[in-house]
Amino acid sequence: AAAARSLCWCTSRLLVGHDDGVLYMWAVQRCALIMRLLPCDGALHALTTLARGSMLLVACTSGTLKIFDFDDIFSHDASGKELPPPLLWEDGAHDLGALCAATIEGGEVAASGGHDGHVRLWRVAPVPGRKRGVVAAGVLCGHTAAVTALCWSRGAAGELLASASLDRTARLWVPLTLTCLRVLHAHSRYLTSVALSHDLRFMLTGSNDRSVRTWAIGNFTLDDDIEPPCLVLSHFGLGDLAGIEPCEHIEDFYEEDLKSEEAIGRDDGYNGAERVWILKDAQVGAINSIAIHKDLLATACSDGSVRVFRWSERLQMLSCERILAAHRYPAVAVDIGAGGALLLSAGLDGRARLWDLQSGCELLSLSGESLCGGEAGGGGVRGACISTHRPPLLLLATDDGALALWSVVQRSSEPLHVYEPFAEAATCCAWTSDGRLCVVGGVGGELRLLAPPPTPSTLRVHSAAHDLGVLSCDFAPLENGIDTNSYMLASAGRDALVKLWRVLLENDSSGEARVSICLLWGVEAHGGAVESVRWGSGVEGARRLATSGADGWARAWLVSAEGRARAVAAVPADEGTGASAASLLGEQLLATGSLAGELALWRLPTIECQYDGEDSDEIVEPRHWRITGVLRWLREYVTRTPEFRLNSSGVCRTLGAPVSPACERLLVQRARDAQLSGRRLLDEPLDGLLELLLPRVETIEEVLNESEIENTDENKEQNNLAIKLKQNPEVDLAFVAEVNDLRTRLHDEIQWLRRDLPSFELEYGAPHSLRCPLTHALLKEPARAADGFSYERANIIDYFFAVDGAVSPMNGRRMQSALVAPNIGLRQQLREYLAAGVPLHSQ
């Protein structure tokens, strides 16, 4: 992989720019790659977002600068392979190339610096044909060499920008007037970095002279505190108190941690995956393939052996039942068939062998050499699989491109059928669970769909399934043996992609079989070649999938019926090696094999709900919410607001109370029907949104007509309520009043989402109780945790991820839950403070 040159956070996403011009977007908490973009030809040295993360600025070493709308990127091509037209494209933004870029948090202005010594400004503004665009806002000139770093901050005078340069100076600018406030001859050698404190009291510079220097801005001295004095209890028990509970039996938690560390060390993956069993040096060479049938697990290894294990749920371990000296050269494929009675192995010695698992006896030895008329291309057998036919059929894929079928009962040494060969090596193969189709992948990137006897033929060829070659493929098992003409196929290749395909098998008017294949989803699953892909058992409405890659990670995915995938766990292979194989054992175990011969089992997190295709990460920035994020916001801040009494100036007032279930379902249903997104919440006219979600009504008939409630079991309770409402005029009026009250509450919450950033005076002068104890910055969305303290929601979620668990940042003790909930009471205090517009030091 090319070197990483630039990093940038976009809410809960991490953007990484590389030397080859590729931009990767990562979901950090799931350790999953969301998107791969190629916005520029040169190395991406400058990368930032602006307009609260809704726009992406990229600039490269060729001097090209582009700014994209994130919503356009996702709506144009969900896989990220094609980019929409940029909002701004300037080829000569910086002579000799760009080096850095930065923007202020939530700001509308970005800056870029380059080898020409200039700092260029870019501002969000309306442009012809679009509500929002970007225009050039000026050039800051003064540096005599390349600009290496930029940093923004806000002060009483407005937005300020600091820059560092190869000319050994740092400069402080006022971008609004394009003037330079101060030039610092900072170091004896060139500067590499610069940072401004959030309150503009000091500035830091870093240099190639191996020093970091602190510079006072204003009256800051060495005796001053960097952060304001903080009394821990000033953040405790604020606002809502519901849900605060002590951490009981803390000693038990520590004892369990010690036992775990003594047994297996630090064996945690991401998203709650836990290693439960490991066998170091399970085999002398790399584990190239893993096959699983119920509690049986077989591995193919580079030492030529095949090992058969059995999983014991009671003992929580694998026991080795048989070691087969299968091949003279590396064994590269293994499959279990016939209900666990047969095992098929394939190796680079040019042979495939069929074994009886109960006795360990070899039943057949099949030669894959010279199946293409004697023109062998290496002779190794790369893929081998057993069908569900009775008797089973054996399909082999070889290095010389041959595709051959054998039957387990035939007496001839010749194959039952040889398909048209690949021009290059065939690398993998798989059967559908009903045996009606098989698929073969090749090193040239082809996927071929084949029909078995009695009419063997090549039904379909996809010549460009994966760039650089297909490495693995597998058909999803059919649910409960249902007879169907539709199959889901997963494929993986050297292009780091996992692709999900819909394969449809039909008969034309003459009765001849016809196959169509369409791509459902493509995801950049790993940071390198994807070595294996294997389906596992399903959950309600979805299927599980395991992948392993040359980046050293194995991942478990949940795939919806529509072919949308999300990663549910990521686990590391043996340190310093790649994950060469992965497969799913039962409902919650992931088996992984490494290039060093290590075999491990990981317990995956429990999947409690049906996958609806949405991303599971908690996205804090409203603009990036999809329907799941919008529904969470509606329930937490609009319909389920807890009743809270606040003593303010001696007045006791009620902030709100949860609405009835029927009223909540009415709002949720209308939001779901409209597929409401965060962008629409922020950009569409407010009156139109309110009419869409909760039109103002005067009678219950208007409510029911607007809601268009379907007569389903899910809505049975609401339909019964509707009948009662029609029969009871008093309840009718109360329900109508509740709907109209909810509309008012919804109006206020949308206005709160759309609020402008507070002024520097308000932010700097806020009382300590309205600051996050982790950053001492003014709260935006306060959330309470189980330790009784209130934090900025995004900060405490990031902290739990960083420390890998629900540990209180205030006292270091483990909490009973990592769940956080909105602190409505503290939030109301924040709203009242901002509405008053009077800083604490002015009162």
XYZ file of C-alpha atoms in Angstrom, residues 456-832:
377
model
C -22.675 -29.535 -18.239
C -21.938 -26.171 -19.828
C -20.645 -22.662 -19.209
C -23.733 -20.556 -18.557
C -22.260 -17.136 -17.902
C -18.885 -15.379 -17.911
C -18.177 -12.127 -16.067
C -14.808 -11.122 -17.468
C -13.994 -8.253 -15.072
C -15.294 -9.246 -11.656
C -12.095 -8.178 -9.849
C -9.061 -6.234 -10.965
C -5.835 -8.221 -10.514
C -7.678 -11.511 -10.053
C -10.288 -13.417 -8.037
C -8.920 -15.145 -4.932
C -12.025 -16.626 -3.285
C -15.748 -17.158 -3.881
C -18.663 -18.752 -2.056
C -22.434 -19.129 -2.444
C -24.669 -18.247 0.506
C -26.610 -21.244 1.854
C -30.288 -21.338 1.002
C -32.589 -20.761 3.963
C -34.167 -23.994 5.244
C -33.503 -25.719 1.955
C -36.016 -23.553 0.101
C -36.094 -24.254 -3.626
C -35.289 -20.975 -5.364
C -33.852 -19.665 -8.592
C -32.057 -16.785 -6.858
C -28.662 -17.121 -5.182
C -26.313 -14.729 -3.426
C -22.630 -15.019 -4.331
C -19.682 -13.454 -2.527
C -16.329 -12.977 -4.256
C -13.008 -11.517 -3.143
C -9.885 -10.436 -4.984
C -6.494 -8.795 -5.004
C -8.185 -5.408 -5.461
C -9.075 -5.504 -1.708
C -12.772 -5.698 -2.575
C -15.487 -8.057 -1.416
C -18.375 -8.082 -3.873
C -21.870 -9.443 -3.396
C -23.766 -10.644 -6.467
C -27.320 -11.743 -7.206
C -27.323 -14.804 -9.493
C -30.638 -15.692 -11.135
C -31.134 -19.101 -12.801
C -34.084 -19.378 -15.183
C -35.211 -21.469 -18.135
C -36.084 -19.858 -21.461
C -39.043 -20.838 -23.658
C -37.108 -23.806 -25.045
C -36.310 -25.092 -21.557
C -32.622 -24.163 -21.780
C -31.019 -22.773 -18.628
C -30.149 -19.087 -18.595
C -28.171 -17.268 -15.891
C -27.950 -13.565 -15.104
C -25.608 -11.958 -12.577
C -25.780 -8.439 -11.141
C -23.632 -6.650 -8.583
C -25.483 -5.825 -5.363
C -22.704 -4.292 -3.287
C -18.968 -3.764 -3.301
C -16.984 -2.919 -0.202
C -13.288 -2.254 0.367
C -13.073 -4.922 3.037
C -9.344 -4.933 3.790
C -6.227 -2.854 3.360
C -4.782 -5.408 0.940
C -5.773 -8.504 -1.023
C -8.770 -10.401 0.381
C -7.567 -13.972 0.800
C -10.840 -15.748 1.628
C -14.573 -15.215 1.863
C -16.934 -17.739 3.523
C -20.619 -17.660 4.393
C -21.919 -18.755 7.784
C -25.315 -19.298 9.362
C -27.962 -16.611 9.160
C -29.969 -14.533 11.580
C -33.445 -13.211 11.010
C -33.449 -11.265 7.746
C -29.678 -11.433 7.233
C -26.669 -13.711 6.703
C -23.208 -13.806 8.234
C -20.027 -13.596 6.176
C -16.347 -14.016 7.133
C -13.384 -12.489 5.275
C -9.622 -12.462 5.803
C -6.993 -10.257 4.235
C -3.337 -9.599 3.652
C -3.638 -6.603 6.016
C -3.553 -9.065 8.928
C -7.234 -8.834 9.887
C -10.259 -11.098 9.706
C -13.729 -9.582 9.706
C -17.264 -10.789 10.299
C -20.074 -9.130 8.347
C -23.843 -9.067 8.479
C -25.443 -9.037 5.031
C -29.056 -8.042 4.446
C -31.329 -9.837 2.004
C -30.781 -6.926 -0.393
C -27.026 -7.520 -0.344
C -25.992 -4.611 1.901
C -23.155 -5.482 4.260
C -21.851 -4.007 7.489
C -18.927 -5.234 9.584
C -19.901 -6.506 13.037
C -16.406 -7.411 14.272
C -12.739 -7.263 13.280
C -10.031 -9.445 14.819
C -6.235 -9.457 14.312
C -4.264 -12.425 13.039
C -0.928 -13.458 14.504
C 1.213 -10.352 15.041
C 3.177 -9.350 11.977
C 1.503 -11.797 9.559
C -1.519 -11.826 7.299
C -4.879 -13.468 7.948
C -4.810 -16.212 5.337
C -8.148 -17.889 6.108
C -11.354 -17.292 8.060
C -14.628 -19.140 8.455
C -17.662 -19.098 10.762
C -18.262 -21.905 13.247
C -21.838 -22.034 14.471
C -23.691 -18.831 15.273
C -21.103 -16.881 17.229
C -17.586 -18.204 16.559
C -15.107 -16.956 13.976
C -12.159 -19.221 13.120
C -9.010 -17.545 11.798
C -5.758 -18.918 10.396
C -2.553 -16.958 9.889
C 0.502 -17.153 7.668
C 2.505 -18.172 10.741
C 0.318 -21.259 11.286
C -1.700 -19.874 14.217
C -5.290 -21.106 14.554
C -7.685 -19.114 16.751
C -11.379 -18.946 17.623
C -13.134 -15.674 18.420
C -16.546 -15.223 19.999
C -18.504 -12.590 18.120
C -20.877 -10.086 19.733
C -24.517 -11.097 19.931
C -26.624 -9.673 17.139
C -29.954 -8.865 18.735
C -31.870 -7.196 15.944
C -32.520 -7.608 12.269
C -30.117 -5.745 10.021
C -31.865 -2.996 8.109
C -28.914 -1.934 5.987
C -27.995 1.049 8.157
C -24.571 1.865 9.553
C -24.320 0.950 13.233
C -21.873 3.687 14.208
C -23.316 6.536 16.252
C -22.854 9.520 13.947
C -22.853 12.705 15.993
C -23.060 15.289 13.209
C -26.760 15.613 12.186
C -25.987 16.275 8.525
C -24.737 12.695 8.104
C -27.737 10.982 9.726
C -29.723 8.539 7.687
C -33.161 7.329 8.707
C -31.820 5.333 11.684
C -30.053 8.402 13.106
C -33.135 10.555 12.567
C -35.382 8.053 14.363
C -32.949 7.867 17.287
C -32.994 11.658 17.531
C -36.811 11.768 17.420
C -37.134 9.247 20.240
C -34.433 10.720 22.460
C -35.134 14.434 22.073
C -38.715 14.763 20.852
C -41.036 11.944 21.911
C -39.379 10.475 25.014
C -38.218 13.590 26.815
C -38.329 12.822 30.553
C -40.352 15.042 32.849
C -37.938 17.337 34.686
C -38.460 20.141 37.156
C -35.826 22.865 37.207
C -35.414 25.394 40.004
C -34.358 28.567 38.253
C -34.665 31.857 40.117
C -37.010 30.116 42.524
C -39.393 29.036 39.773
C -40.299 25.367 39.323
C -41.055 24.506 35.703
C -41.692 21.375 33.676
C -39.599 20.815 30.574
C -41.787 18.129 29.084
C -42.944 14.534 29.399
C -42.930 11.533 27.081
C -45.760 11.433 24.559
C -48.126 8.499 24.235
C -46.956 5.432 22.280
C -49.635 6.048 19.641
C -48.456 9.611 19.077
C -44.826 8.494 18.857
C -45.671 5.787 16.314
C -47.520 8.362 14.250
C -44.423 10.564 14.024
C -41.974 7.682 13.520
C -44.086 6.158 10.767
C -44.287 9.406 8.831
C -40.529 9.985 9.183
C -39.816 6.433 8.028
C -42.194 6.726 5.070
C -40.416 9.899 3.990
C -36.962 8.301 4.550
C -36.030 11.490 6.360
C -32.302 12.258 6.491
C -30.222 14.646 8.550
C -29.502 16.769 5.516
C -33.230 17.338 4.956
C -33.667 18.251 8.623
C -31.039 20.964 8.244
C -31.720 22.277 4.737
C -35.416 21.952 3.853
C -37.863 24.748 4.740
C -39.053 24.287 8.294
C -42.750 24.743 7.540
C -42.574 22.065 4.855
C -40.885 19.617 7.220
C -43.528 20.161 9.891
C -46.319 19.620 7.364
C -44.604 16.449 6.204
C -44.182 14.996 9.696
C -46.992 16.476 11.822
C -49.532 18.639 9.983
C -51.531 20.874 12.314
C -54.928 19.185 12.866
C -58.199 19.935 14.662
C -59.967 16.527 14.672
C -58.920 12.934 15.160
C -60.142 12.099 11.647
C -57.517 14.454 10.250
C -54.838 12.740 12.333
C -55.830 9.271 11.155
C -56.180 10.357 7.524
C -52.754 11.962 7.599
C -51.092 8.946 9.219
C -52.382 6.356 6.692
C -51.875 3.579 9.220
C -51.630 0.126 7.671
C -53.741 -2.646 9.183
C -50.878 -4.878 10.345
C -50.127 -6.718 13.575
C -47.466 -4.147 14.323
C -50.073 -1.359 14.208
C -52.894 -3.336 15.842
C -52.603 -1.433 19.118
C -52.679 1.902 17.326
C -55.684 0.924 15.212
C -57.561 -0.175 18.340
C -56.726 3.180 19.895
C -58.015 4.941 16.800
C -61.400 3.235 17.244
C -61.557 4.338 20.877
C -60.618 7.877 19.905
C -63.455 8.078 17.423
C -65.903 6.824 20.054
C -64.773 9.213 22.823
C -64.878 12.950 21.983
C -62.962 13.919 25.152
C -60.100 11.567 24.309
C -60.349 12.838 20.725
C -59.603 16.407 21.806
C -56.802 15.306 24.168
C -55.061 13.322 21.430
C -55.344 16.181 18.950
C -53.889 18.535 21.555
C -51.016 16.093 22.125
C -50.253 15.941 18.405
C -50.194 19.728 18.137
C -48.023 19.972 21.258
C -45.622 17.453 19.743
C -45.492 19.579 16.603
C -44.381 22.557 18.686
C -41.716 20.463 20.402
C -40.509 19.160 17.020
C -40.291 22.739 15.732
C -38.088 23.750 18.683
C -35.769 20.757 18.316
C -35.227 21.326 14.580
C -34.412 24.953 15.331
C -31.889 23.773 17.934
C -30.225 21.512 15.352
C -29.918 24.463 12.982
C -28.473 26.892 15.521
C -25.363 28.904 14.740
C -22.154 28.469 16.700
C -22.058 30.588 19.868
C -19.875 33.645 19.956
C -16.382 33.460 21.397
C -17.477 35.531 24.417
C -20.335 33.143 25.226
C -18.181 30.059 24.759
C -15.238 31.393 26.741
C -17.448 32.840 29.511
C -19.651 29.779 30.063
C -19.992 28.391 33.614
C -17.944 25.300 34.371
C -21.045 23.138 34.773
C -21.820 23.705 31.074
C -18.420 22.442 29.962
C -17.386 18.889 29.135
C -15.049 17.566 31.862
C -12.921 15.844 29.202
C -12.141 18.885 27.039
C -13.434 21.874 29.077
C -15.159 23.068 25.900
C -18.745 24.292 25.924
C -21.231 21.439 25.685
C -23.256 20.916 22.524
C -25.282 17.779 23.317
C -24.756 16.834 26.990
C -25.130 13.153 27.818
C -25.097 11.418 31.196
C -23.156 8.243 31.850
C -23.591 5.592 34.524
C -20.902 7.199 36.724
C -23.174 10.195 37.426
C -21.135 12.672 35.357
C -22.288 14.501 32.256
C -20.107 14.741 29.147
C -20.264 15.894 25.575
C -21.889 12.927 23.854
C -19.267 12.547 21.125
C -16.402 12.828 23.628
C -17.556 10.109 26.023
C -18.338 7.699 23.166
C -14.825 8.247 21.766
C -13.347 7.807 25.247
C -15.073 4.443 25.781
C -13.696 3.296 22.437
C -10.173 4.504 23.258
C -10.022 2.753 26.646
C -11.849 -0.307 25.278
C -14.654 -0.395 27.803
C -17.020 1.416 30.144
C -14.423 3.021 32.420
C -15.199 6.348 34.082
C -12.742 9.051 32.964
C -13.339 10.902 36.243
C -12.487 8.162 38.753
C -11.036 5.317 36.667
C -13.600 2.799 37.905
C -15.444 0.377 35.685
C -19.096 1.217 35.078
C -21.924 -1.264 34.725
C -22.914 0.096 31.319
C -21.350 1.992 28.431
C -24.737 3.370 27.392
C -25.188 7.129 27.491
C -28.441 9.062 27.397
C -29.279 12.709 26.705
C -29.203 14.935 29.787
C -32.321 16.934 28.982
C -32.147 19.025 32.135
C -28.557 20.129 31.575
C -29.339 20.691 27.927
C -32.133 23.043 28.905
C -29.737 25.004 31.114
C -27.389 25.262 28.131
C -30.216 26.554 25.932
C -31.208 29.143 28.488
